[in-house]
Amino acid sequence: MLVGVPKEIKVQEFRVGLVPAAVRELVHHGHEVWVETGVGLGIGASDADYQAAGATIAPDADTVWARAQLIVKVKEPQAVERQRLRADQILFTYLHLAPDLAQTQDLMASGATCIAYETVTSPNGGLPLLAPMSEVAGRLSVLAGAQALQRHAGGSGVLLGGVPGVAPAQVVILGGGVVGMHAAAMALGLGAQVTVIDRNLEVLRRLWTQFGHGLRTAYATRDAIEQHAAQADLLIGGVLVPGAAAPKLITRQTVSQMRAGSVIVDVAIDQGGCAETSHPTTHDAPTFVVDGVVHYCVANMPGAVPRTSAFALGHATLPFVLALADHGLQALRDDPHLRQGLNVHRGRLTHPGVAQALDRAYLDPLAALSL
């Protein structure tokens, strides 16, 4: 199969769909890999590195999209990229369709097979292709929040860890999953006072056991969220419903009751955000202020550390990329966990969470693959 890797064109996105080592594995399996010139510069990989791994260097994105049978990316295809998709192509990337009707309609119109990293599952019920970026985003959320808390950035001027004689910042994390766990680890490491709120008591027990008495936990009720948000210096939203829109746990009224200069980092913004006041931002202009509260809502947070992110993501995606390259659509029929990643096929929505979020008809993926 001919596998294509175009450069990412989303603002300030420097990650890459395949690192040179992954290209070498694909070539070893007998596949042809075309990468756009300069695709790896953001992670420190030159065209020569890709050529040494066996790739063919394409002069531009049009060449990659025109030749490839399997397109491997990182971020959702932008409007100009969606117009290049064909019905005989497989697209493998993050999609986050639930809050993005325009993208969904374009992907359906293309007739292509579109597989979303974020809904591929694992035998233990996890999300193996979302987890690496959730780990990165969880850690970055604390660093981004710490910077936004600085006075020159619009924050209240609070240092996360405090100093002797001055209390540390209050960090509240909504969701104790992968994002929440890594955010807690980073915030505790910096000396903040940390509370994780979740509706799953087993998750709270696991975190309490892992981090000990230094971590506070709270069961997720509306009262708990409102009360802790009102005292938070930094509020991190890390909730997730796979494939579906993020629940709006932070209401506009809750934001209005938060302290001036406090910060919300909405890691769930890819799925629409968990705060009613959130909207996507970019690394070029990462924050905005509502009711005196600084909001950081960058939709591709891990893109700030592309080298770490690209290698972490590549290690997770490679087995699935190899399966798709080796077996094509049959890989989706054979592997129920990869099949969970199928969001669009031949003009049909094939993930129930996406279909429900967009109020569109849903077709079982196995039924869709038989069309």
Tab-separated table of N, CA, C and O in Angstrom, residues 115-231:
chain	number	residue	atom	x	y	z
A	115	ILE	N	-10.844	7.169	10.090
A	115	ILE	CA	-10.645	6.498	11.374
A	115	ILE	C	-10.034	7.491	12.351
A	115	ILE	O	-9.005	8.108	12.059
A	116	ALA	N	-10.670	7.631	13.504
A	116	ALA	CA	-10.248	8.621	14.501
A	116	ALA	C	-9.407	7.958	15.585
A	116	ALA	O	-9.845	6.995	16.220
A	117	TYR	N	-8.208	8.495	15.789
A	117	TYR	CA	-7.360	7.975	16.865
A	117	TYR	C	-8.100	7.931	18.194
A	117	TYR	O	-7.947	7.000	18.978
A	118	GLU	N	-8.894	8.989	18.456
A	118	GLU	CA	-9.433	9.172	19.801
A	118	GLU	C	-10.521	8.178	20.179
A	118	GLU	O	-10.908	8.113	21.350
A	119	THR	N	-11.041	7.395	19.219
A	119	THR	CA	-12.074	6.420	19.585
A	119	THR	C	-11.626	4.975	19.386
A	119	THR	O	-12.405	4.057	19.615
A	120	VAL	N	-10.385	4.747	18.949
A	120	VAL	CA	-9.840	3.390	18.938
A	120	VAL	C	-9.727	2.919	20.389
A	120	VAL	O	-9.310	3.680	21.269
A	121	THR	N	-10.102	1.688	20.634
A	121	THR	CA	-10.115	1.170	22.005
A	121	THR	C	-9.047	0.091	22.188
A	121	THR	O	-8.395	-0.337	21.241
A	122	SER	N	-8.903	-0.344	23.433
A	122	SER	CA	-7.983	-1.433	23.763
A	122	SER	C	-8.763	-2.526	24.490
A	122	SER	O	-9.880	-2.286	24.971
A	123	PRO	N	-8.213	-3.730	24.605
A	123	PRO	CA	-8.938	-4.812	25.283
A	123	PRO	C	-9.326	-4.491	26.722
A	123	PRO	O	-10.307	-5.027	27.237
A	124	ASN	N	-8.568	-3.617	27.392
A	124	ASN	CA	-8.893	-3.277	28.781
A	124	ASN	C	-9.854	-2.098	28.892
A	124	ASN	O	-10.103	-1.587	29.987
A	125	GLY	N	-10.381	-1.641	27.751
A	125	GLY	CA	-11.354	-0.558	27.766
A	125	GLY	C	-10.764	0.819	27.662
A	125	GLY	O	-11.490	1.816	27.706
A	126	GLY	N	-9.453	0.911	27.484
A	126	GLY	CA	-8.809	2.206	27.378
A	126	GLY	C	-8.853	2.766	25.968
A	126	GLY	O	-9.423	2.173	25.045
A	127	LEU	N	-8.236	3.927	25.820
A	127	LEU	CA	-8.151	4.602	24.521
A	127	LEU	C	-6.664	4.766	24.208
A	127	LEU	O	-6.070	5.805	24.501
A	128	PRO	N	-6.051	3.761	23.599
A	128	PRO	CA	-4.584	3.713	23.499
A	128	PRO	C	-3.962	4.796	22.627
A	128	PRO	O	-2.788	5.115	22.809
A	129	LEU	N	-4.727	5.363	21.692
A	129	LEU	CA	-4.163	6.387	20.820
A	129	LEU	C	-4.456	7.792	21.331
A	129	LEU	O	-3.841	8.757	20.873
A	130	LEU	N	-5.374	7.900	22.263
A	130	LEU	CA	-5.617	9.178	22.919
A	130	LEU	C	-4.725	9.330	24.143
A	130	LEU	O	-4.303	10.441	24.483
A	131	ALA	N	-4.417	8.215	24.795
A	131	ALA	CA	-3.682	8.254	26.055
A	131	ALA	C	-2.346	9.000	25.969
A	131	ALA	O	-2.051	9.827	26.842
A	132	PRO	N	-1.504	8.770	24.944
A	132	PRO	CA	-0.213	9.476	24.936
A	132	PRO	C	-0.361	10.989	24.906
A	132	PRO	O	0.380	11.707	25.593
A	133	MET	N	-1.321	11.484	24.118
A	133	MET	CA	-1.503	12.927	24.044
A	133	MET	C	-2.220	13.455	25.277
A	133	MET	O	-2.026	14.609	25.667
A	134	SER	N	-3.029	12.618	25.918
A	134	SER	CA	-3.654	13.022	27.177
A	134	SER	C	-2.602	13.146	28.265
A	134	SER	O	-2.680	14.031	29.128
A	135	GLU	N	-1.614	12.257	28.240
A	135	GLU	CA	-0.508	12.363	29.200
A	135	GLU	C	0.240	13.682	29.010
A	135	GLU	O	0.525	14.403	29.981
A	136	VAL	N	0.545	13.993	27.745
A	136	VAL	CA	1.257	15.241	27.461
A	136	VAL	C	0.396	16.441	27.840
A	136	VAL	O	0.852	17.384	28.488
A	137	ALA	N	-0.889	16.413	27.418
A	137	ALA	CA	-1.773	17.549	27.688
A	137	ALA	C	-1.997	17.745	29.178
A	137	ALA	O	-2.080	18.885	29.660
A	138	GLY	N	-2.097	16.655	29.926
A	138	GLY	CA	-2.280	16.778	31.369
A	138	GLY	C	-1.118	17.495	32.021
A	138	GLY	O	-1.296	18.389	32.865
A	139	ARG	N	0.092	17.141	31.628
A	139	ARG	CA	1.270	17.787	32.197
A	139	ARG	C	1.390	19.233	31.717
A	139	ARG	O	1.699	20.142	32.500
A	140	LEU	N	1.120	19.445	30.429
A	140	LEU	CA	1.191	20.804	29.895
A	140	LEU	C	0.131	21.717	30.504
A	140	LEU	O	0.356	22.927	30.625
A	141	SER	N	-1.016	21.152	30.865
A	141	SER	CA	-2.098	21.991	31.396
A	141	SER	C	-1.653	22.731	32.645
A	141	SER	O	-2.034	23.894	32.864
A	142	VAL	N	-0.834	22.090	33.455
A	142	VAL	CA	-0.343	22.737	34.676
A	142	VAL	C	0.675	23.813	34.335
A	142	VAL	O	0.655	24.918	34.907
A	143	LEU	N	1.559	23.511	33.381
A	143	LEU	CA	2.553	24.508	32.983
A	143	LEU	C	1.879	25.714	32.322
A	143	LEU	O	2.252	26.867	32.594
A	144	ALA	N	0.887	25.447	31.465
A	144	ALA	CA	0.160	26.551	30.830
A	144	ALA	C	-0.606	27.361	31.863
A	144	ALA	O	-0.646	28.603	31.810
A	145	GLY	N	-1.209	26.666	32.824
A	145	GLY	CA	-1.941	27.363	33.877
A	145	GLY	C	-1.035	28.194	34.753
A	145	GLY	O	-1.380	29.318	35.140
A	146	ALA	N	0.143	27.655	35.058
A	146	ALA	CA	1.105	28.398	35.888
A	146	ALA	C	1.531	29.687	35.192
A	146	ALA	O	1.669	30.736	35.839
A	147	GLN	N	1.721	29.615	33.881
A	147	GLN	CA	2.107	30.816	33.142
A	147	GLN	C	0.953	31.810	33.077
A	147	GLN	O	1.146	33.020	33.246
A	148	ALA	N	-0.271	31.311	32.846
A	148	ALA	CA	-1.430	32.198	32.754
A	148	ALA	C	-1.735	32.872	34.084
A	148	ALA	O	-2.332	33.954	34.123
A	149	LEU	N	-1.320	32.252	35.191
A	149	LEU	CA	-1.531	32.852	36.513
A	149	LEU	C	-0.614	34.044	36.766
A	149	LEU	O	-0.871	34.837	37.673
A	150	GLN	N	0.446	34.167	35.973
A	150	GLN	CA	1.346	35.303	36.165
A	150	GLN	C	0.637	36.603	35.811
A	150	GLN	O	-0.195	36.653	34.919
A	151	ARG	N	0.977	37.623	36.535
A	151	ARG	CA	0.253	38.884	36.406
A	151	ARG	C	0.320	39.468	34.994
A	151	ARG	O	-0.671	39.964	34.468
A	152	HIS	N	1.477	39.380	34.364
A	152	HIS	CA	1.619	39.957	33.028
A	152	HIS	C	0.763	39.222	31.999
A	152	HIS	O	0.472	39.748	30.927
A	153	ALA	N	0.352	37.982	32.334
A	153	ALA	CA	-0.485	37.193	31.434
A	153	ALA	C	-1.970	37.358	31.745
A	153	ALA	O	-2.805	36.719	31.120
A	154	GLY	N	-2.301	38.207	32.714
A	154	GLY	CA	-3.693	38.440	33.074
A	154	GLY	C	-4.145	37.719	34.323
A	154	GLY	O	-5.282	37.900	34.772
A	155	GLY	N	-3.273	36.873	34.884
A	155	GLY	CA	-3.648	36.113	36.065
A	155	GLY	C	-3.510	36.903	37.351
A	155	GLY	O	-3.147	38.082	37.357
A	156	SER	N	-3.774	36.215	38.439
A	156	SER	CA	-3.800	36.871	39.743
A	156	SER	C	-2.430	37.066	40.355
A	156	SER	O	-2.295	37.693	41.411
A	157	GLY	N	-1.387	36.514	39.715
A	157	GLY	CA	-0.039	36.692	40.238
A	157	GLY	C	0.326	35.702	41.315
A	157	GLY	O	1.126	36.014	42.198
A	158	VAL	N	-0.230	34.497	41.240
A	158	VAL	CA	0.013	33.461	42.238
A	158	VAL	C	1.027	32.451	41.704
A	158	VAL	O	0.923	31.981	40.572
A	159	LEU	N	2.017	32.107	42.529
A	159	LEU	CA	2.977	31.066	42.201
A	159	LEU	C	2.409	29.727	42.654
A	159	LEU	O	1.988	29.588	43.808
A	160	LEU	N	2.408	28.735	41.762
A	160	LEU	CA	1.751	27.466	42.082
A	160	LEU	C	2.216	26.875	43.405
A	160	LEU	O	1.407	26.455	44.233
A	161	GLY	N	3.517	26.814	43.614
A	161	GLY	CA	4.021	26.149	44.812
A	161	GLY	C	4.153	27.037	46.026
A	161	GLY	O	4.495	26.547	47.107
A	162	GLY	N	3.866	28.328	45.871
A	162	GLY	CA	4.055	29.244	46.984
A	162	GLY	C	5.510	29.316	47.406
A	162	GLY	O	6.413	28.834	46.704
A	163	VAL	N	5.751	29.901	48.547
A	163	VAL	CA	7.090	29.945	49.161
A	163	VAL	C	6.881	29.824	50.671
A	163	VAL	O	5.740	29.941	51.155
A	164	PRO	N	7.937	29.594	51.439
A	164	PRO	CA	7.749	29.514	52.895
A	164	PRO	C	7.049	30.749	53.448
A	164	PRO	O	7.452	31.884	53.193
A	165	GLY	N	5.961	30.513	54.147
A	165	GLY	CA	5.185	31.592	54.724
A	165	GLY	C	4.054	32.080	53.840
A	165	GLY	O	3.225	32.887	54.278
A	166	VAL	N	4.009	31.606	52.586
A	166	VAL	CA	2.940	31.996	51.659
A	166	VAL	C	2.306	30.719	51.091
A	166	VAL	O	3.024	29.849	50.575
A	167	ALA	N	1.002	30.606	51.179
A	167	ALA	CA	0.302	29.384	50.783
A	167	ALA	C	0.467	29.105	49.286
A	167	ALA	O	0.538	30.034	48.470
A	168	PRO	N	0.490	27.828	48.902
A	168	PRO	CA	0.540	27.478	47.488
A	168	PRO	C	-0.807	27.724	46.817
A	168	PRO	O	-1.814	27.982	47.475
A	169	ALA	N	-0.807	27.621	45.501
A	169	ALA	CA	-2.051	27.791	44.739
A	169	ALA	C	-2.976	26.606	44.942
A	169	ALA	O	-2.544	25.483	45.209
A	170	GLN	N	-4.254	26.884	44.790
A	170	GLN	CA	-5.275	25.842	44.827
A	170	GLN	C	-5.547	25.394	43.388
A	170	GLN	O	-6.017	26.173	42.560
A	171	VAL	N	-5.233	24.142	43.099
A	171	VAL	CA	-5.466	23.577	41.766
A	171	VAL	C	-6.594	22.554	41.863
A	171	VAL	O	-6.529	21.623	42.671
A	172	VAL	N	-7.625	22.742	41.046
A	172	VAL	CA	-8.774	21.835	41.011
A	172	VAL	C	-8.820	21.187	39.637
A	172	VAL	O	-8.772	21.874	38.611
A	173	ILE	N	-8.916	19.861	39.620
A	173	ILE	CA	-8.897	19.110	38.366
A	173	ILE	C	-10.211	18.355	38.226
A	173	ILE	O	-10.568	17.543	39.095
A	174	LEU	N	-10.938	18.619	37.154
A	174	LEU	CA	-12.181	17.905	36.862
A	174	LEU	C	-11.860	16.694	36.010
A	174	LEU	O	-11.433	16.817	34.864
A	175	GLY	N	-12.062	15.511	36.555
A	175	GLY	CA	-11.783	14.279	35.835
A	175	GLY	C	-10.494	13.649	36.299
A	175	GLY	O	-9.440	14.281	36.280
A	176	GLY	N	-10.574	12.391	36.707
A	176	GLY	CA	-9.405	11.692	37.218
A	176	GLY	C	-8.842	10.664	36.253
A	176	GLY	O	-8.171	9.726	36.675
A	177	GLY	N	-9.123	10.841	34.963
A	177	GLY	CA	-8.583	9.933	33.955
A	177	GLY	C	-7.123	10.219	33.663
A	177	GLY	O	-6.381	10.701	34.521
A	178	VAL	N	-6.706	9.943	32.430
A	178	VAL	CA	-5.294	10.103	32.071
A	178	VAL	C	-4.859	11.559	32.204
A	178	VAL	O	-3.813	11.864	32.783
A	179	VAL	N	-5.670	12.481	31.678
A	179	VAL	CA	-5.338	13.908	31.795
A	179	VAL	C	-5.241	14.302	33.262
A	179	VAL	O	-4.274	14.926	33.703
A	180	GLY	N	-6.259	13.940	34.030
A	180	GLY	CA	-6.302	14.326	35.433
A	180	GLY	C	-5.164	13.764	36.247
A	180	GLY	O	-4.574	14.455	37.092
A	181	MET	N	-4.815	12.503	35.994
A	181	MET	CA	-3.732	11.870	36.743
A	181	MET	C	-2.404	12.571	36.482
A	181	MET	O	-1.634	12.860	37.408
A	182	HIS	N	-2.130	12.883	35.214
A	182	HIS	CA	-0.854	13.508	34.882
A	182	HIS	C	-0.832	14.981	35.298
A	182	HIS	O	0.222	15.504	35.680
A	183	ALA	N	-1.978	15.633	35.245
A	183	ALA	CA	-2.049	17.002	35.751
A	183	ALA	C	-1.795	17.023	37.255
A	183	ALA	O	-1.068	17.886	37.769
A	184	ALA	N	-2.377	16.063	37.958
A	184	ALA	CA	-2.177	15.993	39.406
A	184	ALA	C	-0.710	15.747	39.737
A	184	ALA	O	-0.150	16.364	40.654
A	185	ALA	N	-0.076	14.841	39.004
A	185	ALA	CA	1.335	14.547	39.256
A	185	ALA	C	2.200	15.789	39.070
A	185	ALA	O	3.085	16.081	39.884
A	186	MET	N	1.928	16.539	38.016
A	186	MET	CA	2.716	17.735	37.739
A	186	MET	C	2.459	18.817	38.785
A	186	MET	O	3.393	19.441	39.292
A	187	ALA	N	1.176	19.040	39.105
A	187	ALA	CA	0.835	20.096	40.057
A	187	ALA	C	1.366	19.789	41.456
A	187	ALA	O	1.878	20.676	42.150
A	188	LEU	N	1.249	18.530	41.878
A	188	LEU	CA	1.789	18.149	43.179
A	188	LEU	C	3.303	18.288	43.194
A	188	LEU	O	3.897	18.734	44.192
A	189	GLY	N	3.934	17.926	42.071
A	189	GLY	CA	5.381	18.043	41.981
A	189	GLY	C	5.863	19.481	42.100
A	189	GLY	O	6.972	19.730	42.586
A	190	LEU	N	5.015	20.425	41.660
A	190	LEU	CA	5.367	21.838	41.753
A	190	LEU	C	4.964	22.453	43.090
A	190	LEU	O	5.175	23.644	43.319
A	191	GLY	N	4.361	21.643	43.959
A	191	GLY	CA	4.055	22.114	45.303
A	191	GLY	C	2.687	22.717	45.494
A	191	GLY	O	2.402	23.311	46.545
A	192	ALA	N	1.791	22.588	44.509
A	192	ALA	CA	0.440	23.139	44.633
A	192	ALA	C	-0.416	22.274	45.546
A	192	ALA	O	-0.102	21.105	45.819
A	193	GLN	N	-1.495	22.838	46.009
A	193	GLN	CA	-2.502	22.079	46.754
A	193	GLN	C	-3.537	21.621	45.742
A	193	GLN	O	-4.171	22.453	45.073
A	194	VAL	N	-3.732	20.316	45.595
A	194	VAL	CA	-4.462	19.752	44.456
A	194	VAL	C	-5.686	18.972	44.921
A	194	VAL	O	-5.608	18.151	45.844
A	195	THR	N	-6.808	19.222	44.233
A	195	THR	CA	-8.045	18.471	44.445
A	195	THR	C	-8.510	17.917	43.107
A	195	THR	O	-8.609	18.649	42.120
A	196	VAL	N	-8.781	16.622	43.063
A	196	VAL	CA	-9.341	15.988	41.864
A	196	VAL	C	-10.798	15.652	42.132
A	196	VAL	O	-11.140	15.059	43.173
A	197	ILE	N	-11.663	16.025	41.206
A	197	ILE	CA	-13.096	15.765	41.312
A	197	ILE	C	-13.489	14.767	40.228
A	197	ILE	O	-13.187	14.967	39.052
A	198	ASP	N	-14.153	13.700	40.620
A	198	ASP	CA	-14.597	12.687	39.661
A	198	ASP	C	-15.844	12.012	40.211
A	198	ASP	O	-16.065	11.994	41.426
A	199	ARG	N	-16.655	11.457	39.300
A	199	ARG	CA	-17.881	10.771	39.730
A	199	ARG	C	-17.670	9.283	39.933
A	199	ARG	O	-18.591	8.563	40.309
A	200	ASN	N	-16.458	8.805	39.675
A	200	ASN	CA	-16.139	7.388	39.832
A	200	ASN	C	-15.302	7.216	41.096
A	200	ASN	O	-14.145	7.634	41.157
A	201	LEU	N	-15.887	6.592	42.108
A	201	LEU	CA	-15.185	6.444	43.381
A	201	LEU	C	-13.940	5.580	43.247
A	201	LEU	O	-12.955	5.789	43.965
A	202	GLU	N	-13.962	4.592	42.350
A	202	GLU	CA	-12.782	3.761	42.151
A	202	GLU	C	-11.626	4.580	41.601
A	202	GLU	O	-10.461	4.359	41.951
A	203	VAL	N	-11.929	5.517	40.723
A	203	VAL	CA	-10.886	6.409	40.197
A	203	VAL	C	-10.297	7.232	41.333
A	203	VAL	O	-9.073	7.389	41.451
A	204	LEU	N	-11.159	7.774	42.187
A	204	LEU	CA	-10.676	8.589	43.305
A	204	LEU	C	-9.845	7.747	44.271
A	204	LEU	O	-8.818	8.222	44.782
A	205	ARG	N	-10.256	6.509	44.512
A	205	ARG	CA	-9.471	5.640	45.397
A	205	ARG	C	-8.101	5.348	44.799
A	205	ARG	O	-7.081	5.332	45.499
A	206	ARG	N	-8.072	5.099	43.481
A	206	ARG	CA	-6.800	4.802	42.827
A	206	ARG	C	-5.852	5.995	42.928
A	206	ARG	O	-4.662	5.838	43.232
A	207	LEU	N	-6.367	7.186	42.680
A	207	LEU	CA	-5.523	8.379	42.750
A	207	LEU	C	-5.060	8.637	44.178
A	207	LEU	O	-3.899	9.015	44.405
A	208	TRP	N	-5.942	8.449	45.141
A	208	TRP	CA	-5.588	8.673	46.549
A	208	TRP	C	-4.507	7.698	46.993
A	208	TRP	O	-3.573	8.052	47.711
A	209	THR	N	-4.630	6.446	46.515
A	209	THR	CA	-3.613	5.442	46.828
A	209	THR	C	-2.289	5.789	46.153
A	209	THR	O	-1.209	5.634	46.744
A	210	GLN	N	-2.373	6.265	44.922
A	210	GLN	CA	-1.161	6.572	44.161
A	210	GLN	C	-0.408	7.767	44.734
A	210	GLN	O	0.822	7.731	44.864
A	211	PHE	N	-1.136	8.822	45.074
A	211	PHE	CA	-0.491	10.074	45.469
A	211	PHE	C	-0.467	10.301	46.979
A	211	PHE	O	0.236	11.200	47.455
A	212	GLY	N	-1.261	9.550	47.719
A	212	GLY	CA	-1.248	9.693	49.159
A	212	GLY	C	-2.048	10.884	49.662
A	212	GLY	O	-2.842	11.486	48.930
A	213	HIS	N	-1.816	11.237	50.924
A	213	HIS	CA	-2.639	12.249	51.586
A	213	HIS	C	-2.410	13.654	51.036
A	213	HIS	O	-3.178	14.569	51.336
A	214	GLY	N	-1.366	13.835	50.243
A	214	GLY	CA	-1.137	15.155	49.659
A	214	GLY	C	-2.175	15.534	48.621
A	214	GLY	O	-2.333	16.720	48.304
A	215	LEU	N	-2.884	14.553	48.095
A	215	LEU	CA	-3.928	14.804	47.103
A	215	LEU	C	-5.290	14.778	47.775
A	215	LEU	O	-5.622	13.842	48.505
A	216	ARG	N	-6.081	15.807	47.527
A	216	ARG	CA	-7.463	15.830	47.991
A	216	ARG	C	-8.366	15.317	46.879
A	216	ARG	O	-8.093	15.535	45.692
A	217	THR	N	-9.446	14.644	47.245
A	217	THR	CA	-10.399	14.137	46.260
A	217	THR	C	-11.803	14.556	46.659
A	217	THR	O	-12.088	14.783	47.841
A	218	ALA	N	-12.670	14.668	45.654
A	218	ALA	CA	-14.061	15.028	45.907
A	218	ALA	C	-14.948	14.326	44.890
A	218	ALA	O	-14.577	14.188	43.713
A	219	TYR	N	-16.092	13.880	45.366
A	219	TYR	CA	-17.059	13.257	44.463
A	219	TYR	C	-17.768	14.347	43.659
A	219	TYR	O	-18.122	15.406	44.189
A	220	ALA	N	-17.961	14.079	42.374
A	220	ALA	CA	-18.477	15.106	41.463
A	220	ALA	C	-19.981	15.303	41.608
A	220	ALA	O	-20.773	14.486	41.140
A	221	THR	N	-20.351	16.377	42.271
A	221	THR	CA	-21.725	16.875	42.265
A	221	THR	C	-21.672	18.330	41.818
A	221	THR	O	-20.605	18.944	41.781
A	222	ARG	N	-22.812	18.879	41.480
A	222	ARG	CA	-22.841	20.291	41.096
A	222	ARG	C	-22.327	21.170	42.228
A	222	ARG	O	-21.575	22.118	42.005
A	223	ASP	N	-22.740	20.839	43.464
A	223	ASP	CA	-22.275	21.612	44.615
A	223	ASP	C	-20.762	21.549	44.745
A	223	ASP	O	-20.092	22.576	44.971
A	224	ALA	N	-20.203	20.344	44.593
A	224	ALA	CA	-18.758	20.186	44.758
A	224	ALA	C	-17.998	20.981	43.695
A	224	ALA	O	-17.006	21.659	43.990
A	225	ILE	N	-18.467	20.905	42.463
A	225	ILE	CA	-17.788	21.631	41.381
A	225	ILE	C	-17.861	23.134	41.630
A	225	ILE	O	-16.855	23.849	41.521
A	226	GLU	N	-19.039	23.637	41.988
A	226	GLU	CA	-19.191	25.081	42.218
A	226	GLU	C	-18.349	25.552	43.395
A	226	GLU	O	-17.674	26.584	43.320
A	227	GLN	N	-18.354	24.794	44.481
A	227	GLN	CA	-17.626	25.214	45.675
A	227	GLN	C	-16.116	25.197	45.455
A	227	GLN	O	-15.412	26.146	45.846
A	228	HIS	N	-15.623	24.166	44.822
A	228	HIS	CA	-14.179	24.092	44.597
A	228	HIS	C	-13.733	25.089	43.521
A	228	HIS	O	-12.644	25.667	43.616
A	229	ALA	N	-14.557	25.299	42.500
A	229	ALA	CA	-14.211	26.279	41.465
A	229	ALA	C	-14.085	27.673	42.066
A	229	ALA	O	-13.198	28.454	41.679
A	230	ALA	N	-14.961	27.993	43.018
A	230	ALA	CA	-14.941	29.330	43.619
A	230	ALA	C	-13.652	29.583	44.392
A	230	ALA	O	-13.241	30.738	44.564
A	231	GLN	N	-12.995	28.518	44.842
A	231	GLN	CA	-11.756	28.670	45.620
A	231	GLN	C	-10.499	28.421	44.787
A	231	GLN	O	-9.384	28.620	45.267
